[in-house]
Every structure is written in structure tokens, then in C-alpha cells.
Short mmCIF file of C-alpha atoms and ligand atoms in Angstrom, two decimals:
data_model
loop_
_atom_site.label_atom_id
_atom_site.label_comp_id
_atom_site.label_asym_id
_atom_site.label_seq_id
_atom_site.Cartn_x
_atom_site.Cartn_y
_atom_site.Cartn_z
CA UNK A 21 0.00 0.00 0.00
CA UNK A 22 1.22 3.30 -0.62
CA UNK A 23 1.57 6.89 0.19
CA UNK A 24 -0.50 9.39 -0.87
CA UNK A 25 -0.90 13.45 -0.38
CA UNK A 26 -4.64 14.87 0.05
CA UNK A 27 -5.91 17.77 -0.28
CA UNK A 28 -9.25 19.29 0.96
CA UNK A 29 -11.10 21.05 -1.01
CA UNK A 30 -12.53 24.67 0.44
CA UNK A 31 -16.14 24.38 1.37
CA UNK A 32 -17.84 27.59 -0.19
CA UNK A 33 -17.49 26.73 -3.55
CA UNK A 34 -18.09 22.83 -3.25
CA UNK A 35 -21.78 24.10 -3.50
CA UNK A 36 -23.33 23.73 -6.49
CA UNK A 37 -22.69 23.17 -10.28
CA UNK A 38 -19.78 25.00 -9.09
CA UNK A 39 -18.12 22.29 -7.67
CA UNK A 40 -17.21 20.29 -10.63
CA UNK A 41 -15.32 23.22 -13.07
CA UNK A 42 -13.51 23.85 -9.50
CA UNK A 43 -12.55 20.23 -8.89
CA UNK A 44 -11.10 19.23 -12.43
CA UNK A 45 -9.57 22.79 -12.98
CA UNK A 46 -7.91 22.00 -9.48
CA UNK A 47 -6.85 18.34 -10.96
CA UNK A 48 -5.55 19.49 -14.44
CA UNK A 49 -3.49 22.42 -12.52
CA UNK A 50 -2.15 19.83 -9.94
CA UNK A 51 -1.30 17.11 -12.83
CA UNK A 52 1.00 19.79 -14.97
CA UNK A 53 2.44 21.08 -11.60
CA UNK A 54 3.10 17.16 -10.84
CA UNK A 55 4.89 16.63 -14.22
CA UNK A 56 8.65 17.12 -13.49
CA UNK A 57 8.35 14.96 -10.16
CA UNK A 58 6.87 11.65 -11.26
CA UNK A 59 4.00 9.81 -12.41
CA UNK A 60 1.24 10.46 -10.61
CA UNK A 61 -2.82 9.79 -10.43
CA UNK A 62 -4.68 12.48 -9.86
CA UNK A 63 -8.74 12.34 -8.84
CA UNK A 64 -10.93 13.49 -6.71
CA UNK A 65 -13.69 11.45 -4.18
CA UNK A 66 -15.87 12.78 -1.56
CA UNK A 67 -14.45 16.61 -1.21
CA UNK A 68 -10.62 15.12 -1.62
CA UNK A 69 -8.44 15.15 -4.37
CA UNK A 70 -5.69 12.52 -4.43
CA UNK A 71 -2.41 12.64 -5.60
CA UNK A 72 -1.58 9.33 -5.96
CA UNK A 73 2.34 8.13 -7.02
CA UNK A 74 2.36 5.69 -9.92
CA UNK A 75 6.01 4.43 -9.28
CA UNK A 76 9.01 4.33 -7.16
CA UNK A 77 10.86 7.23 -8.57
CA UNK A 78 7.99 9.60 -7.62
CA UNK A 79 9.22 12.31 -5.42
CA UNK A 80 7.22 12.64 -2.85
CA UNK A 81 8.45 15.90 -1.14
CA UNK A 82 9.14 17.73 -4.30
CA UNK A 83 5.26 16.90 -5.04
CA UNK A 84 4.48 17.74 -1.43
CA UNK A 85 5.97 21.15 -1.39
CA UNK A 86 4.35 21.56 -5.41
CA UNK A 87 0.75 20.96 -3.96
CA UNK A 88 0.91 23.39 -1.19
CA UNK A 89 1.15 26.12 -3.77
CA UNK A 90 -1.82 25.33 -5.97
CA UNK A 91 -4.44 27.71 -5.29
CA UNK A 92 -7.93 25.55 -4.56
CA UNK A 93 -7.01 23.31 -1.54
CA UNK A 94 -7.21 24.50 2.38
CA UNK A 95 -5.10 21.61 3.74
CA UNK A 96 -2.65 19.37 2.39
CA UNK A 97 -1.28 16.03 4.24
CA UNK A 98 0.60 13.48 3.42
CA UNK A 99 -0.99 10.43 4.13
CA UNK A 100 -0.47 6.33 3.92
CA UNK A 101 -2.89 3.77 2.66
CA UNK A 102 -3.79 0.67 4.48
CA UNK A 103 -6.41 -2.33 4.45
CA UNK A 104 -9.86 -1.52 5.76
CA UNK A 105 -9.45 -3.32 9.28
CA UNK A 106 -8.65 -1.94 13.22
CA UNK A 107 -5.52 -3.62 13.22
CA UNK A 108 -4.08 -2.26 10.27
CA UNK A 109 -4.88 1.22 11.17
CA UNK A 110 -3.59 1.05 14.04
CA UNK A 111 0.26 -1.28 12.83
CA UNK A 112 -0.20 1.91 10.20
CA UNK A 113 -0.41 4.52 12.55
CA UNK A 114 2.44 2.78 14.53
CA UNK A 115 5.04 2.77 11.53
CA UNK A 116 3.89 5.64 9.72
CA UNK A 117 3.54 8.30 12.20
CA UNK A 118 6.73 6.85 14.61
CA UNK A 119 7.82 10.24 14.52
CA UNK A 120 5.01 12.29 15.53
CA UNK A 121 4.48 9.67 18.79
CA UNK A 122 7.33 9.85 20.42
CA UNK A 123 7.60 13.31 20.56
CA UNK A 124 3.85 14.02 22.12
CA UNK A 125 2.82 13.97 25.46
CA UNK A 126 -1.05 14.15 24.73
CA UNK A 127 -2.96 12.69 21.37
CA UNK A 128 -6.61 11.87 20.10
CA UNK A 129 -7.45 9.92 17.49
CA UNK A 130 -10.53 11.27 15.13
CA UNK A 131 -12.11 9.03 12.43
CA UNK A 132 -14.51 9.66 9.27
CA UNK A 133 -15.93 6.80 8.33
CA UNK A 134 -17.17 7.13 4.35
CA UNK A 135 -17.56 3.45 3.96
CA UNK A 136 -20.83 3.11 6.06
CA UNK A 137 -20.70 -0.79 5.82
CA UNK A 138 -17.60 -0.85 8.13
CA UNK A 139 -17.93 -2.74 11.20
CA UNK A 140 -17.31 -0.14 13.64
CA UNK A 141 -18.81 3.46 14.01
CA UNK A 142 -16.31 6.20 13.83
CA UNK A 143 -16.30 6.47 17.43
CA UNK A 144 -15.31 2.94 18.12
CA UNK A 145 -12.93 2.99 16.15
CA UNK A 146 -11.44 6.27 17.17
CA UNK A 147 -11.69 4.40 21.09
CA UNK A 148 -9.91 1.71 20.07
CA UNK A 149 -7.08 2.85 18.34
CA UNK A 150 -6.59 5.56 21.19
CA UNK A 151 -7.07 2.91 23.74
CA UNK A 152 -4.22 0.31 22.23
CA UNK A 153 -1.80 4.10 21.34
CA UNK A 154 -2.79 4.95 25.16
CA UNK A 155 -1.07 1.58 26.29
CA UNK A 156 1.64 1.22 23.80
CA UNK A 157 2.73 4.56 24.35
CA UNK A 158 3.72 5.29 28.21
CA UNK A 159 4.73 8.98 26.99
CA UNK A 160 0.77 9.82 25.60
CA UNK A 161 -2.34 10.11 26.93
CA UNK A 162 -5.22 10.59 25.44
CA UNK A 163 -6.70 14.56 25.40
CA UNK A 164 -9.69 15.28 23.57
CA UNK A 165 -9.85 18.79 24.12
CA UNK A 166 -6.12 20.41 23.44
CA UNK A 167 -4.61 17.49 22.05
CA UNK A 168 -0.42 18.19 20.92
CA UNK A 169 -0.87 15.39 18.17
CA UNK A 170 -4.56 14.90 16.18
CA UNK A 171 -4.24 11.19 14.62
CA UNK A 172 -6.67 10.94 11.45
CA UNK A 173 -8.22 7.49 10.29
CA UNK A 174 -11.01 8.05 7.02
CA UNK A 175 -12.15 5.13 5.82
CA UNK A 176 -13.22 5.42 2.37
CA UNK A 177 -14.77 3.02 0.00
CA UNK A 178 -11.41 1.35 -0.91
CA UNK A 179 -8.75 1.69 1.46
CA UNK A 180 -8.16 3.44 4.71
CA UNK A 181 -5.81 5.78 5.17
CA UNK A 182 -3.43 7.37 7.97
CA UNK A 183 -2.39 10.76 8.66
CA UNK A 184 -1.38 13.78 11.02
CA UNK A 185 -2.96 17.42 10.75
CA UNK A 186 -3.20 18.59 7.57
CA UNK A 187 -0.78 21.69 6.79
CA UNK A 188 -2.80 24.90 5.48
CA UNK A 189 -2.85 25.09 1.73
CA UNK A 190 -2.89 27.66 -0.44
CA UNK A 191 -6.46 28.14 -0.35
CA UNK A 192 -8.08 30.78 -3.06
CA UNK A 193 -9.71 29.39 -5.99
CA UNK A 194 -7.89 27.05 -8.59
CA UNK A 195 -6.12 29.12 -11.37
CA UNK A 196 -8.42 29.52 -14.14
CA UNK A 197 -11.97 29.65 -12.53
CA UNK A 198 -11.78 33.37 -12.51
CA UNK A 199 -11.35 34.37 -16.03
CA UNK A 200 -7.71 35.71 -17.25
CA UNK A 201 -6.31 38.78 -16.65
CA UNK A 202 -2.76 41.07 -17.93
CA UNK A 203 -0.74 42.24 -14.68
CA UNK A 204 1.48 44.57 -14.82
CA UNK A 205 4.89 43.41 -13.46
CA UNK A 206 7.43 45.73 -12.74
CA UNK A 207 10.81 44.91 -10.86
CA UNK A 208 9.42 46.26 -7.51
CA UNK A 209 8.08 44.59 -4.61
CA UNK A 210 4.17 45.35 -5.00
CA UNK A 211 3.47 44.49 -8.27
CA UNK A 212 4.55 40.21 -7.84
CA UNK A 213 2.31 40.49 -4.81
CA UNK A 214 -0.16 41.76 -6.64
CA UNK A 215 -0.39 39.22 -8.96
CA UNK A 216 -0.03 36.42 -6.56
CA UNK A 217 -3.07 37.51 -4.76
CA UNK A 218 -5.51 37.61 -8.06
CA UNK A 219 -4.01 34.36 -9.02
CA UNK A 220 -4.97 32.90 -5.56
CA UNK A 221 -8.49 34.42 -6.44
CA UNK A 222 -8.36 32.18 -9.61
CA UNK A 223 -7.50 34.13 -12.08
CA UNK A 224 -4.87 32.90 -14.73
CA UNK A 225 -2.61 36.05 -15.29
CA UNK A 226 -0.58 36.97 -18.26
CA UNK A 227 1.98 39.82 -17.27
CA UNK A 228 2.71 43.13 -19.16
CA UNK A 229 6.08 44.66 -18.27
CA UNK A 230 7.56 47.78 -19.49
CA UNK A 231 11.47 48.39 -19.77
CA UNK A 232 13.37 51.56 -21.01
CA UNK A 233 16.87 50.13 -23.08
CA UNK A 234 19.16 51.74 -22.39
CA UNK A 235 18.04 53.89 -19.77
CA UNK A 236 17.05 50.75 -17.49
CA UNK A 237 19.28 47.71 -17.88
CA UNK A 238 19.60 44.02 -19.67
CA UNK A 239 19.85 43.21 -16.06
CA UNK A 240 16.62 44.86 -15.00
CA UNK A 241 14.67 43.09 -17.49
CA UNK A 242 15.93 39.43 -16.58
CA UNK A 243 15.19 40.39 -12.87
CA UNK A 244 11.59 40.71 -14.12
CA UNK A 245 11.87 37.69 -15.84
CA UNK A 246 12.82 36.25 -12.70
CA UNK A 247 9.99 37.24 -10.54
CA UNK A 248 7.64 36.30 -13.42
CA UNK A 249 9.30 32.75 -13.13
CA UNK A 250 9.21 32.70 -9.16
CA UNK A 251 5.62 33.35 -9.17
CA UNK A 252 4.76 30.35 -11.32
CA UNK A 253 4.60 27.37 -9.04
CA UNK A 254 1.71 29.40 -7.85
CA UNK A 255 -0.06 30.79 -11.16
CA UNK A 256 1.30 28.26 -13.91
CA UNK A 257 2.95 29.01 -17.03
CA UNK A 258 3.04 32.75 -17.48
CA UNK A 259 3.27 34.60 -20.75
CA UNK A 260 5.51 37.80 -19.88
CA UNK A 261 4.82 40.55 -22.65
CA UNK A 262 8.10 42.85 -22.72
CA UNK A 263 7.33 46.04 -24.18
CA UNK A 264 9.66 48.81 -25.20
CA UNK A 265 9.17 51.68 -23.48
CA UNK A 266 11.85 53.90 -24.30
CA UNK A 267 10.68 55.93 -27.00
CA UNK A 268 7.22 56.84 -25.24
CA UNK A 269 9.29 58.59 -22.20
CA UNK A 270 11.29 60.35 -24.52
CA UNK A 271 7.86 61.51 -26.35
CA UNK A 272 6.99 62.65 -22.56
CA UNK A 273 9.81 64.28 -21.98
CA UNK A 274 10.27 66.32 -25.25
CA UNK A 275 6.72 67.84 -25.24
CA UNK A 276 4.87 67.46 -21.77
CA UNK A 277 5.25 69.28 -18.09
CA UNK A 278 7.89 67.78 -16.05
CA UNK A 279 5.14 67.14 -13.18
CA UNK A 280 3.00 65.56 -14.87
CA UNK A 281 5.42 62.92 -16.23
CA UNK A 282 5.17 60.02 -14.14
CA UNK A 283 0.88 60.50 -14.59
CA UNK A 284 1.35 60.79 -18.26
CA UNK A 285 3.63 57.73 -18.23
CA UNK A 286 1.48 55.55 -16.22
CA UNK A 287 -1.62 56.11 -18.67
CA UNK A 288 0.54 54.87 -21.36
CA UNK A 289 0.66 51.92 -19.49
CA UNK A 290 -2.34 50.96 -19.00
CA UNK A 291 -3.49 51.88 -22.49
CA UNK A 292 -0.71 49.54 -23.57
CA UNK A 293 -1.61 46.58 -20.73
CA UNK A 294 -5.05 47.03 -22.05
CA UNK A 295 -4.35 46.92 -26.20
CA UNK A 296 -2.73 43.70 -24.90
CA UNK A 297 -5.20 42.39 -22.74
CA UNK A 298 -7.73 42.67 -26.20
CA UNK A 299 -5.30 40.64 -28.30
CA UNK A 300 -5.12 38.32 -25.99
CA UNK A 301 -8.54 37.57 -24.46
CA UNK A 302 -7.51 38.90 -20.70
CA UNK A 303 -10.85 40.61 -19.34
CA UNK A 304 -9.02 42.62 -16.64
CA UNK A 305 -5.94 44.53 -15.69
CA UNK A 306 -3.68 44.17 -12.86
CA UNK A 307 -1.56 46.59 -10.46
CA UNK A 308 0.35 46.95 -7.62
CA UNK A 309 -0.95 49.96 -6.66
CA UNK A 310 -1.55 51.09 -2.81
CA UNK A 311 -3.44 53.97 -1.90
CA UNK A 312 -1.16 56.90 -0.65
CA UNK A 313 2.00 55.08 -1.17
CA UNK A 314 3.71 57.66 -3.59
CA UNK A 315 2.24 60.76 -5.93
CA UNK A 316 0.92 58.70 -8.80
CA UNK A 317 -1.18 56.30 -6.50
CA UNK A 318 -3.12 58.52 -4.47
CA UNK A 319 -7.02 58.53 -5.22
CA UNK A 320 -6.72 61.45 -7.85
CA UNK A 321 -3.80 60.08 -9.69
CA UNK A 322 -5.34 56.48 -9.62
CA UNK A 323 -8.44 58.68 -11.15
CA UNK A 324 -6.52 59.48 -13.92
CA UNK A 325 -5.01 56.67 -15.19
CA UNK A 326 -7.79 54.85 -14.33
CA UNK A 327 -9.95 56.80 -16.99
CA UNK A 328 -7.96 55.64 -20.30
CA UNK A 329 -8.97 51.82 -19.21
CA UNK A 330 -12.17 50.29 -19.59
CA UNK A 331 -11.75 46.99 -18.70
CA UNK A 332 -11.68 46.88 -14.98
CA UNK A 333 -8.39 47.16 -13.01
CA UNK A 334 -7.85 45.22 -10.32
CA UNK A 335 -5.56 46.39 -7.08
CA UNK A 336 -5.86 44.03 -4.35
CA UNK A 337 -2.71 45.62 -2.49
CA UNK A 338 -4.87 49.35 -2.07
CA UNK A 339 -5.58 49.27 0.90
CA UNK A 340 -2.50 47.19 2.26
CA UNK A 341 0.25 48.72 4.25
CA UNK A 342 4.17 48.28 2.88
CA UNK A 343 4.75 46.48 5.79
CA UNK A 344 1.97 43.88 4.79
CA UNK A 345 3.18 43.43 1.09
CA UNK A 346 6.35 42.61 2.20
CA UNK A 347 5.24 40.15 4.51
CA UNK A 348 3.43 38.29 2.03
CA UNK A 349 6.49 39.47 -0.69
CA UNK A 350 8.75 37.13 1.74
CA UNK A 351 6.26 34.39 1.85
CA UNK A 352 5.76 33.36 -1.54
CA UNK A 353 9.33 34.00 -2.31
CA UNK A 354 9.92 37.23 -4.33
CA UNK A 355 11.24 39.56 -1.99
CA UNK A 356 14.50 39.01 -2.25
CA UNK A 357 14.80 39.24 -5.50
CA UNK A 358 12.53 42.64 -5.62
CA UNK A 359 15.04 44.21 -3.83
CA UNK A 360 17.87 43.55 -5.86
CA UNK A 361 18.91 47.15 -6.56
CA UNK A 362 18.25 47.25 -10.70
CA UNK A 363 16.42 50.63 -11.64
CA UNK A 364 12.75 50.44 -13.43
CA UNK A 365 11.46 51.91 -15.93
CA UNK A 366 9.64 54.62 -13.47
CA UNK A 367 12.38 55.75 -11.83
CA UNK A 368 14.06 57.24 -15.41
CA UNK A 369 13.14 61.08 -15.77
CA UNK A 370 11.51 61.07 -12.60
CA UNK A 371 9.65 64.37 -12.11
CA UNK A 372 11.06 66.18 -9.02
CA UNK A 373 7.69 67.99 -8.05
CA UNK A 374 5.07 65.07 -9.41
CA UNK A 375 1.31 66.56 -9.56
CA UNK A 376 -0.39 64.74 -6.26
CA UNK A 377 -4.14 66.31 -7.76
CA UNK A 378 -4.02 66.55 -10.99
CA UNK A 379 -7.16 67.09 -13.30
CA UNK A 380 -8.38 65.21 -15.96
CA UNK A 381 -8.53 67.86 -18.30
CA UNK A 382 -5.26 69.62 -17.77
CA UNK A 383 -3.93 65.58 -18.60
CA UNK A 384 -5.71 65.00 -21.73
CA UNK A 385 -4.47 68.99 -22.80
CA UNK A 386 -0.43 67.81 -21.91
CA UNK A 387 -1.73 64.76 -23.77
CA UNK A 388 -3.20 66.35 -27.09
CA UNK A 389 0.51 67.65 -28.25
CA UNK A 390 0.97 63.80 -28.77
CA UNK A 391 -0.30 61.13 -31.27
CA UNK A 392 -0.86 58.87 -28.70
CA UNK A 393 -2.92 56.11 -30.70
CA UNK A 394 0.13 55.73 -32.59
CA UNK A 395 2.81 55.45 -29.76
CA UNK A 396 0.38 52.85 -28.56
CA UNK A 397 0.19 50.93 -32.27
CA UNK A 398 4.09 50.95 -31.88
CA UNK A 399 4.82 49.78 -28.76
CA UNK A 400 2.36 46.40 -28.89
CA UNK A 401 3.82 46.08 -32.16
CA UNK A 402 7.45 45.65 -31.07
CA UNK A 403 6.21 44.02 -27.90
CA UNK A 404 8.49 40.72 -27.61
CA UNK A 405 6.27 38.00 -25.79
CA UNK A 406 8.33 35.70 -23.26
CA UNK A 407 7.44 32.04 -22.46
CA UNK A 408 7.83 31.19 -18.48
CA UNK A 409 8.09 27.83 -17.18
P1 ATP B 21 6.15 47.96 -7.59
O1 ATP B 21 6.78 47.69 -6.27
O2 ATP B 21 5.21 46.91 -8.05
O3 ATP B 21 7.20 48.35 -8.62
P2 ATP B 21 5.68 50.72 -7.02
O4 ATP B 21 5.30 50.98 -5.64
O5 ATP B 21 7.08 50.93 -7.45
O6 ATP B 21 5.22 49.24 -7.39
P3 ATP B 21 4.83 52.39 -9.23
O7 ATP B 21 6.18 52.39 -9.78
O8 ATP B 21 4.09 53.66 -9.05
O9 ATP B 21 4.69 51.61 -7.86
O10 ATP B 21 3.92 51.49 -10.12
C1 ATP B 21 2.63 51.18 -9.77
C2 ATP B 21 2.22 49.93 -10.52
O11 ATP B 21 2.37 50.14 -11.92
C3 ATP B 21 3.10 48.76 -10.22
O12 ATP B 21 2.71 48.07 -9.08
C4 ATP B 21 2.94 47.93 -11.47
O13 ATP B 21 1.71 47.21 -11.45
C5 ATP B 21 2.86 49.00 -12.55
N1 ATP B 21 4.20 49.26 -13.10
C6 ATP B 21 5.10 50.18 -12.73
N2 ATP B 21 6.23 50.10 -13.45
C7 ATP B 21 6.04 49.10 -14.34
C8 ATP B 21 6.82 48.51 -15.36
N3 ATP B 21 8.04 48.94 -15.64
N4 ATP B 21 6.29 47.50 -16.07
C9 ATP B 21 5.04 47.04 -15.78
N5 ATP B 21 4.26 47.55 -14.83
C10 ATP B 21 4.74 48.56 -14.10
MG1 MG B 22 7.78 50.13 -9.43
#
């Protein structure tokens, strides 16, 4: 018999005709995140999916540490198969979980019982495995209340199966129930964040990211590239759209007011993210954006660039403190590389008094010197699109 990993399935969207989209998009994402670990089976019974290993050279950790990450599932455990009887739940428990016994000083055992035409209720079962661990064990006693070890016995309809507390998934919504959407992915520390956090609310992202040659560096770029690629054990495959950038701030520069710049720049951006988003069937934009956090992102700035987009732009970090971002930054693994000290595209020809509350219309006037349809045409069109993972 052999060792599995489960996870469970979040109950809110288990309702429903919901539940089945949800379960195989969860499968198909898990199977293609399972690929370069092993052979593995991959189904779902009763409000688990199973990842089941299909030979010896399956890595089990790697495939551990690969599930954890997949948006859909609020616990993951790793868990061992056994025959339906007392005795083999219990010689399982004794093998399988050696580790977590003889550390613990108090334990309970808790059963689910699926398989309704096994001999024992879940309770008897749960007393008699606790009664024989209570006896083996001098070091644990049983504690049903504020228990240091939980021991888990489900019986389903073809095997039983063994395991300690699940550790917390993911959780969100599998990748892909949520539409797709273009996220735009600068070096910084906000923007990866960003992205995670509408991924883990099932969205499958493609990212838009801007880059000034030679102003900004071959380096700066690849760091992007970098972040795109350390974000996808949690989103998937990611499509990075690299877009020149160069000749638009130089546009900015030559014929608009200094303090507008960074404003003027920005709604180039999004026109851009969104011309993208069209040709590629994304229904929603992305940012990083935090209320307050510098001149271009406080509520009249976000106004205006706001206005040139009419698909809807989602910020899920505005109303999130630095301190928060970074938390979650170091989490999912991006920080460090955020902070490596390449500049971004935003930080060339930096105005030094940006406009905090700017107008719309004295925007669209600095605007009107410029043929901006056409600096848009030009950028997608030398856009160079980037396969990750
Ligand atoms: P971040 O830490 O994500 O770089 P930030 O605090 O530096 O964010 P800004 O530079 O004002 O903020 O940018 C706001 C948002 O605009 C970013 O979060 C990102 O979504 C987008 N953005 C900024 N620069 C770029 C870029 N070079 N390419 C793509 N998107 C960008
Ligand atoms: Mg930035």
C-alpha cells in the first residue's frame, strides 16, 4: 500500500454546479504542476483530491511542497494507505507516524468513516485505536480537548488511510476559474504580490512589463523575468509581454510638463496593458498599486489613469500597508529578488515635483501635443512576448 498526499477542497465553492469546473480545474493544474516529479494519479472522491504516485521514482516531497502552492485546496497532508481493518490502522499509525508519537505527550485519534458498511462506528474505532496508542505509548495520553498530536483514520470506499494534521494550503480558488487577466509586473516589490493575490483568487494572469533600453538595464529586465518565473509554481505558465518603453518617455519628456510625467507615463501603461489584454482575451488589468504610497497612487492620480482603461483594473494591495506586502512578498518568495537594486522603468526622468491632484482635463491637454494612438500601435507592435516555465 502506498503513500498518498490529500488535499481538501474549500467548502464555499463545493456548493453547487460550481463544484465540478472547481474540482477538475484543481486536478488538471495539480497534474501539470506534478509533471517534473513523477508519475502520478490524480482524482478526486468525496471533497478530496488525491495525488496518488504511480512508481518508485515519484518524489514525494518535491510533489508535497508543489501541492501546497496550488491555489484551490485549504489543507494538504501526506498520508499512507492501508487495508480496511482496526488492526491495520492502528500497525499503520504505529510505523507511519513513529515520529510524531514519540515526541507528544497528549494525542486523540478522530475518524470519518465514508464506507458506512464498516464494522465499527467512527467512534469505536477512534476508542480503540486511542485505547491500544494509550497503552503502547507510556509517553501519551489521550486529550480530547487540546490534544499536541490529532491522529486521522477516514475510511473510504477502498482503502483506509493514515495521517497527522493537515498543513494549510494555499487556499483561493484554482487558477483559471476566474477568467484571465494582464498584470502589470514591474521589478518592484508590489506588483509580484499583486499578482499572486488575483491568481490565488483564480484568475490565470498573463503579465505586461515595461522596460526603457538603455536607460534601465539588460539586467533589469531578466530580474523581471525572474519574478515572473518565481511566481509560477503558484499561477502556472506565465506569458511575460516585454514592451519597449523607451521611445514613449522620450515623447513625454520632449513635449509634456515635467510634473505631470510620471501621470502621463502611467496612462501609457495601461493603455498599452489594455491593447494587450484585447489581443489576448484577458478581461481585466492588474496593479500593484496602494493607496497613498507615492504621488501617482493617491485617489486622484489612480483617477486618472484609471480613466484611459475600460476593462476593470484590479488592485488588491490598495488598501495594504508596505509592511503587509512585504510580509506576504517574503512568503511566496519574491522579496528578495525585488530588492535587488536594478532601476525600473519609473524611476528614469523622474519628475522632481510630481502633480499629487491633478485634473483630468489639464492631462488630456499635456496629452493632445501627442499622437498617442500611434505610440500605442508601436509599442504592442514591437512588444516581444516571453514564455515562463
Ligand atoms: P512595484 O513595487 O510593483 O514596482 P511601485 O510601488 O514601485 O510598485 P509604481 O512604480 O508607481 O509603484 O507602479 C505602480 C504599478 O504600476 C506597479 O505596481 C505595477 O503594477 C505597474 N508598473 C510600474 N512600473 C512598471 C513597469 N516597468 N512594467 C510594468 N508595470 C509597471
Ligand atoms: Mg515600481
Amino acid at each position: 500500500m502506498t503513500e498518498m498526499i490529500l488535499l481538501k477542497l474549500g467548502e464555499l465553492v463545493l456548493k453547487g454546479a460550481n463544484r465540478y469546473t472547481f474540482e477538475d480545474k484543481l486536478k488538471s493544474n495539480l497534474a501539470r504542476r506534478l509533471k517534473s516529479h513523477g508519475k502520478f494519479r490524480v482524482y478526486s472522491r468525496q471533497s478530496t483530491t488525491y495525488i496518488e504516485p504511480l512508481s518508485d521514482e515519484c518524489d514525494m516531497d518535491a510533489a508535497y511542497d508543489a501541492a501546497k502552492k496550488v491555489f484551490g485546496a485549504v489543507g494538504v497532508s501526506r498520508a499512507k494507505a492501508c487495508a480496511k481493518t482496526k488492526e491495520a490502522m492502528l500497525e499503520t499509525v504505529r510505523t507511519y507516524l513513529a515520529g510524531n508519537l514519540v515526541g507528544e505527550k497528549t494525542f486523540k485519534v478522530e475518524s470519518k468513516r465514508a464506507d458506512k458498511s464498516f464494522p465499527m462506528t467512527s467512534i469505536q474505532l477512534s476508542q480503540w485505536v486511542g485505547g491500544e496508542l494509550d497503552e503502547l505509548y507510556p509517553n501519551l495520553h489521550v486529550d480530547v480537548h487540546n490534544p499536541a498530536l490529532t491522529i486521522h483514520l477516514e475510511v473510504r470506499d477502498y482503502a483506509a488511510f493514515v495521517h497527522a494534521d493537515p498543513e494549510p494550503g494555499a487556499g483561493g480558488l484554482p487558477v483559471g476559474t476566474s477568467g484571465r487577466a494582464m498584470s502589470l509586473l514591474s521589478g518592484g516589490i508590489d506588483s509580484p504580490v499583486a499578482s499572486w493575490m488575483m491568481a490565488k483568487r483564480g484568475i490565470a494572469l498573463e503579465m505586461v512589463h515595461f522596460y526603457s533600453y538603455p536607460y534601465t538595464s539588460p539586467e533589469a529586465k531578466e530580474k523581471v523575468l525572474d519574478l515572473a518565473r518565481l511566481l509560477t509554481p503558484w499561477t502556472g505558465r506565465l506569458i511575460v509581454h516585454v514592451v519597449p518603453f523607451t521611445h514613449i518617455q522620450e515623447e513625454l519628456r520632449r513635449a509634456c510638463p515635467e510634473e505631470l510625467f510620471t501621470l502621463l507615463m502611467r496612462r501609457f501603461m495601461m493603455r498599452i496593458a489594455e491593447g494587450m489584454a484585447r489581443r489576448t482575451g484577458c478581461r481585466a488589468l492588474v496593479t500593484g498599486e496602494s493607496l497613498g504610497q507615492v504621488a501617482s497612487q493617491t485617489m486622484d492620480a489612480m483617477a486618472v489613469t484609471g480613466a484611459v482603461a475600460s476593462l476593470p483594473v484590479f488592485r488588491p494591495l490598495v488598501g495594504m500597508d508596505k509592511e503587509e506586502v512585504v510580509r506576504i512578498a517574503r512568503k511566496i518568495g519574491t522579496f528578495e529578488t525585488s530588492i535587488l537594486p536594478y532601476e525600473d522603468c519609473c524611476t528614469v526622468f523622474t519628475p522632481r515635483h510630481p502633480r499629487t491632484r491633478p485634473h483630468l482635463d489639464e492631462i488630456e491637454a499635456a496629452e493632445a501635443v501627442l499622437d498617442v494612438e500611434a505610440l500605442v500601435q508601436e509599442a504592442l507592435d514591437a512588444t516581444e512576448r516571453v514564455k515562463i516555465g
